[in-house]
Amino acid sequence: MGDANSLAQLDGWHSEGYAARVHYEGENERYSIEFYEARESILYWKVNEGNAAVPVPREAVPDPLRERIRRDLAQVGINPENETRLL
């Protein structure tokens, strides 16, 4: 089974103990995505111009980004359905 350290082996991911984080920048939007190992769940943060991050519902996150996160989870042996899991 994969964990935060496994995600850190993928491009862009960094682990911090039992959590892993990746940053994503699209055309006009920036996100910080966090995986929490203990709950096996993902939390999305939208980052504004002042670099303040605000949690956002996953329905507000572009589908291509959500799909990338599910692929990353699956690649390290974490159930990709955990991407939909609420904290």
JSON list of C-alpha atoms in Angstrom, two decimals:
[
{"chain": "A", "resi": 1, "resn": "MET", "atom": "CA", "xyz": [0.00, 0.00, 0.00]},
{"chain": "A", "resi": 2, "resn": "GLY", "atom": "CA", "xyz": [1.24, 3.48, -0.85]},
{"chain": "A", "resi": 3, "resn": "ASP", "atom": "CA", "xyz": [1.79, 6.30, 1.57]},
{"chain": "A", "resi": 4, "resn": "ALA", "atom": "CA", "xyz": [2.89, 9.94, 1.70]},
{"chain": "A", "resi": 5, "resn": "ASN", "atom": "CA", "xyz": [6.53, 8.96, 1.18]},
{"chain": "A", "resi": 6, "resn": "SER", "atom": "CA", "xyz": [5.58, 6.98, -1.92]},
{"chain": "A", "resi": 7, "resn": "LEU", "atom": "CA", "xyz": [3.85, 10.02, -3.39]},
{"chain": "A", "resi": 8, "resn": "ALA", "atom": "CA", "xyz": [7.00, 12.07, -2.74]},
{"chain": "A", "resi": 9, "resn": "GLN", "atom": "CA", "xyz": [8.78, 9.89, -5.32]},
{"chain": "A", "resi": 10, "resn": "LEU", "atom": "CA", "xyz": [6.49, 11.28, -8.05]},
{"chain": "A", "resi": 11, "resn": "ASP", "atom": "CA", "xyz": [7.16, 14.47, -9.98]},
{"chain": "A", "resi": 12, "resn": "GLY", "atom": "CA", "xyz": [6.27, 17.56, -7.95]},
{"chain": "A", "resi": 13, "resn": "TRP", "atom": "CA", "xyz": [5.18, 15.79, -4.75]},
{"chain": "A", "resi": 14, "resn": "HIS", "atom": "CA", "xyz": [6.86, 16.44, -1.39]},
{"chain": "A", "resi": 15, "resn": "SER", "atom": "CA", "xyz": [6.20, 14.56, 1.82]},
{"chain": "A", "resi": 16, "resn": "GLU", "atom": "CA", "xyz": [5.96, 16.09, 5.26]},
{"chain": "A", "resi": 17, "resn": "GLY", "atom": "CA", "xyz": [5.63, 13.24, 7.73]},
{"chain": "A", "resi": 18, "resn": "TYR", "atom": "CA", "xyz": [2.24, 11.64, 7.18]},
{"chain": "A", "resi": 19, "resn": "ALA", "atom": "CA", "xyz": [1.19, 14.12, 4.53]},
{"chain": "A", "resi": 20, "resn": "ALA", "atom": "CA", "xyz": [2.25, 14.81, 0.96]},
{"chain": "A", "resi": 21, "resn": "ARG", "atom": "CA", "xyz": [1.76, 17.95, -1.09]},
{"chain": "A", "resi": 22, "resn": "VAL", "atom": "CA", "xyz": [1.96, 18.92, -4.74]},
{"chain": "A", "resi": 23, "resn": "HIS", "atom": "CA", "xyz": [1.45, 22.33, -6.35]},
{"chain": "A", "resi": 24, "resn": "TYR", "atom": "CA", "xyz": [-0.33, 22.84, -9.63]},
{"chain": "A", "resi": 25, "resn": "GLU", "atom": "CA", "xyz": [-0.50, 25.94, -11.77]},
{"chain": "A", "resi": 26, "resn": "GLY", "atom": "CA", "xyz": [-2.95, 26.15, -14.66]},
{"chain": "A", "resi": 27, "resn": "GLU", "atom": "CA", "xyz": [-3.55, 29.10, -16.99]},
{"chain": "A", "resi": 28, "resn": "ASN", "atom": "CA", "xyz": [-5.11, 31.36, -14.38]},
{"chain": "A", "resi": 29, "resn": "GLU", "atom": "CA", "xyz": [-5.37, 29.20, -11.27]},
{"chain": "A", "resi": 30, "resn": "ARG", "atom": "CA", "xyz": [-2.99, 27.78, -8.70]},
{"chain": "A", "resi": 31, "resn": "TYR", "atom": "CA", "xyz": [-3.72, 24.90, -6.36]},
{"chain": "A", "resi": 32, "resn": "SER", "atom": "CA", "xyz": [-2.00, 23.14, -3.52]},
{"chain": "A", "resi": 33, "resn": "ILE", "atom": "CA", "xyz": [-3.12, 19.53, -3.13]},
{"chain": "A", "resi": 34, "resn": "GLU", "atom": "CA", "xyz": [-2.53, 17.58, 0.07]},
{"chain": "A", "resi": 35, "resn": "PHE", "atom": "CA", "xyz": [-2.81, 13.87, 0.78]},
{"chain": "A", "resi": 36, "resn": "TYR", "atom": "CA", "xyz": [-3.33, 12.88, 4.40]},
{"chain": "A", "resi": 37, "resn": "GLU", "atom": "CA", "xyz": [-2.12, 9.36, 5.04]},
{"chain": "A", "resi": 38, "resn": "ALA", "atom": "CA", "xyz": [-4.05, 8.71, 8.26]},
{"chain": "A", "resi": 39, "resn": "ARG", "atom": "CA", "xyz": [-7.39, 9.43, 6.54]},
{"chain": "A", "resi": 40, "resn": "GLU", "atom": "CA", "xyz": [-6.24, 8.45, 3.05]},
{"chain": "A", "resi": 41, "resn": "SER", "atom": "CA", "xyz": [-7.90, 11.55, 1.68]},
{"chain": "A", "resi": 42, "resn": "ILE", "atom": "CA", "xyz": [-7.12, 14.56, -0.47]},
{"chain": "A", "resi": 43, "resn": "LEU", "atom": "CA", "xyz": [-7.70, 18.22, 0.34]},
{"chain": "A", "resi": 44, "resn": "TYR", "atom": "CA", "xyz": [-7.62, 20.89, -2.35]},
{"chain": "A", "resi": 45, "resn": "TRP", "atom": "CA", "xyz": [-6.50, 24.45, -1.67]},
{"chain": "A", "resi": 46, "resn": "LYS", "atom": "CA", "xyz": [-6.81, 27.32, -4.14]},
{"chain": "A", "resi": 47, "resn": "VAL", "atom": "CA", "xyz": [-3.91, 29.75, -3.91]},
{"chain": "A", "resi": 48, "resn": "ASN", "atom": "CA", "xyz": [-4.62, 33.42, -4.63]},
{"chain": "A", "resi": 49, "resn": "GLU", "atom": "CA", "xyz": [-2.27, 36.12, -5.91]},
{"chain": "A", "resi": 50, "resn": "GLY", "atom": "CA", "xyz": [-1.13, 36.96, -2.37]},
{"chain": "A", "resi": 51, "resn": "ASN", "atom": "CA", "xyz": [-0.19, 33.28, -1.87]},
{"chain": "A", "resi": 52, "resn": "ALA", "atom": "CA", "xyz": [-2.97, 32.72, 0.66]},
{"chain": "A", "resi": 53, "resn": "ALA", "atom": "CA", "xyz": [-4.49, 29.26, 0.34]},
{"chain": "A", "resi": 54, "resn": "VAL", "atom": "CA", "xyz": [-8.20, 28.62, 0.87]},
{"chain": "A", "resi": 55, "resn": "PRO", "atom": "CA", "xyz": [-9.72, 25.14, 0.92]},
{"chain": "A", "resi": 56, "resn": "VAL", "atom": "CA", "xyz": [-12.08, 24.53, -1.98]},
{"chain": "A", "resi": 57, "resn": "PRO", "atom": "CA", "xyz": [-14.64, 21.80, -2.65]},
{"chain": "A", "resi": 58, "resn": "ARG", "atom": "CA", "xyz": [-13.38, 19.22, -5.10]},
{"chain": "A", "resi": 59, "resn": "GLU", "atom": "CA", "xyz": [-16.31, 20.04, -7.41]},
{"chain": "A", "resi": 60, "resn": "ALA", "atom": "CA", "xyz": [-14.64, 23.44, -7.98]},
{"chain": "A", "resi": 61, "resn": "VAL", "atom": "CA", "xyz": [-11.34, 21.83, -9.03]},
{"chain": "A", "resi": 62, "resn": "PRO", "atom": "CA", "xyz": [-10.81, 21.28, -12.79]},
{"chain": "A", "resi": 63, "resn": "ASP", "atom": "CA", "xyz": [-11.42, 17.67, -13.82]},
{"chain": "A", "resi": 64, "resn": "PRO", "atom": "CA", "xyz": [-7.99, 17.27, -15.49]},
{"chain": "A", "resi": 65, "resn": "LEU", "atom": "CA", "xyz": [-6.30, 18.09, -12.19]},
{"chain": "A", "resi": 66, "resn": "ARG", "atom": "CA", "xyz": [-8.50, 15.68, -10.26]},
{"chain": "A", "resi": 67, "resn": "GLU", "atom": "CA", "xyz": [-7.74, 12.97, -12.82]},
{"chain": "A", "resi": 68, "resn": "ARG", "atom": "CA", "xyz": [-4.01, 13.61, -12.46]},
{"chain": "A", "resi": 69, "resn": "ILE", "atom": "CA", "xyz": [-4.27, 13.24, -8.68]},
{"chain": "A", "resi": 70, "resn": "ARG", "atom": "CA", "xyz": [-6.17, 9.95, -9.05]},
{"chain": "A", "resi": 71, "resn": "ARG", "atom": "CA", "xyz": [-3.48, 8.66, -11.45]},
{"chain": "A", "resi": 72, "resn": "ASP", "atom": "CA", "xyz": [-0.74, 9.64, -9.00]},
{"chain": "A", "resi": 73, "resn": "LEU", "atom": "CA", "xyz": [-2.53, 7.84, -6.16]},
{"chain": "A", "resi": 74, "resn": "ALA", "atom": "CA", "xyz": [-2.98, 4.70, -8.25]},
{"chain": "A", "resi": 75, "resn": "GLN", "atom": "CA", "xyz": [0.66, 4.77, -9.37]},
{"chain": "A", "resi": 76, "resn": "VAL", "atom": "CA", "xyz": [1.87, 4.39, -5.78]},
{"chain": "A", "resi": 77, "resn": "GLY", "atom": "CA", "xyz": [-0.74, 1.84, -4.72]},
{"chain": "A", "resi": 78, "resn": "ILE", "atom": "CA", "xyz": [-3.26, 4.16, -3.06]},
{"chain": "A", "resi": 79, "resn": "ASN", "atom": "CA", "xyz": [-6.88, 3.59, -4.02]},
{"chain": "A", "resi": 80, "resn": "PRO", "atom": "CA", "xyz": [-7.68, 6.41, -6.50]},
{"chain": "A", "resi": 81, "resn": "GLU", "atom": "CA", "xyz": [-11.25, 6.51, -5.16]},
{"chain": "A", "resi": 82, "resn": "ASN", "atom": "CA", "xyz": [-9.76, 8.05, -2.01]},
{"chain": "A", "resi": 83, "resn": "GLU", "atom": "CA", "xyz": [-9.59, 11.30, -3.98]},
{"chain": "A", "resi": 84, "resn": "THR", "atom": "CA", "xyz": [-13.35, 11.63, -3.42]},
{"chain": "A", "resi": 85, "resn": "ARG", "atom": "CA", "xyz": [-13.17, 10.88, 0.30]},
{"chain": "A", "resi": 86, "resn": "LEU", "atom": "CA", "xyz": [-14.16, 13.66, 2.68]},
{"chain": "A", "resi": 87, "resn": "LEU", "atom": "CA", "xyz": [-12.01, 14.64, 5.64]}
]
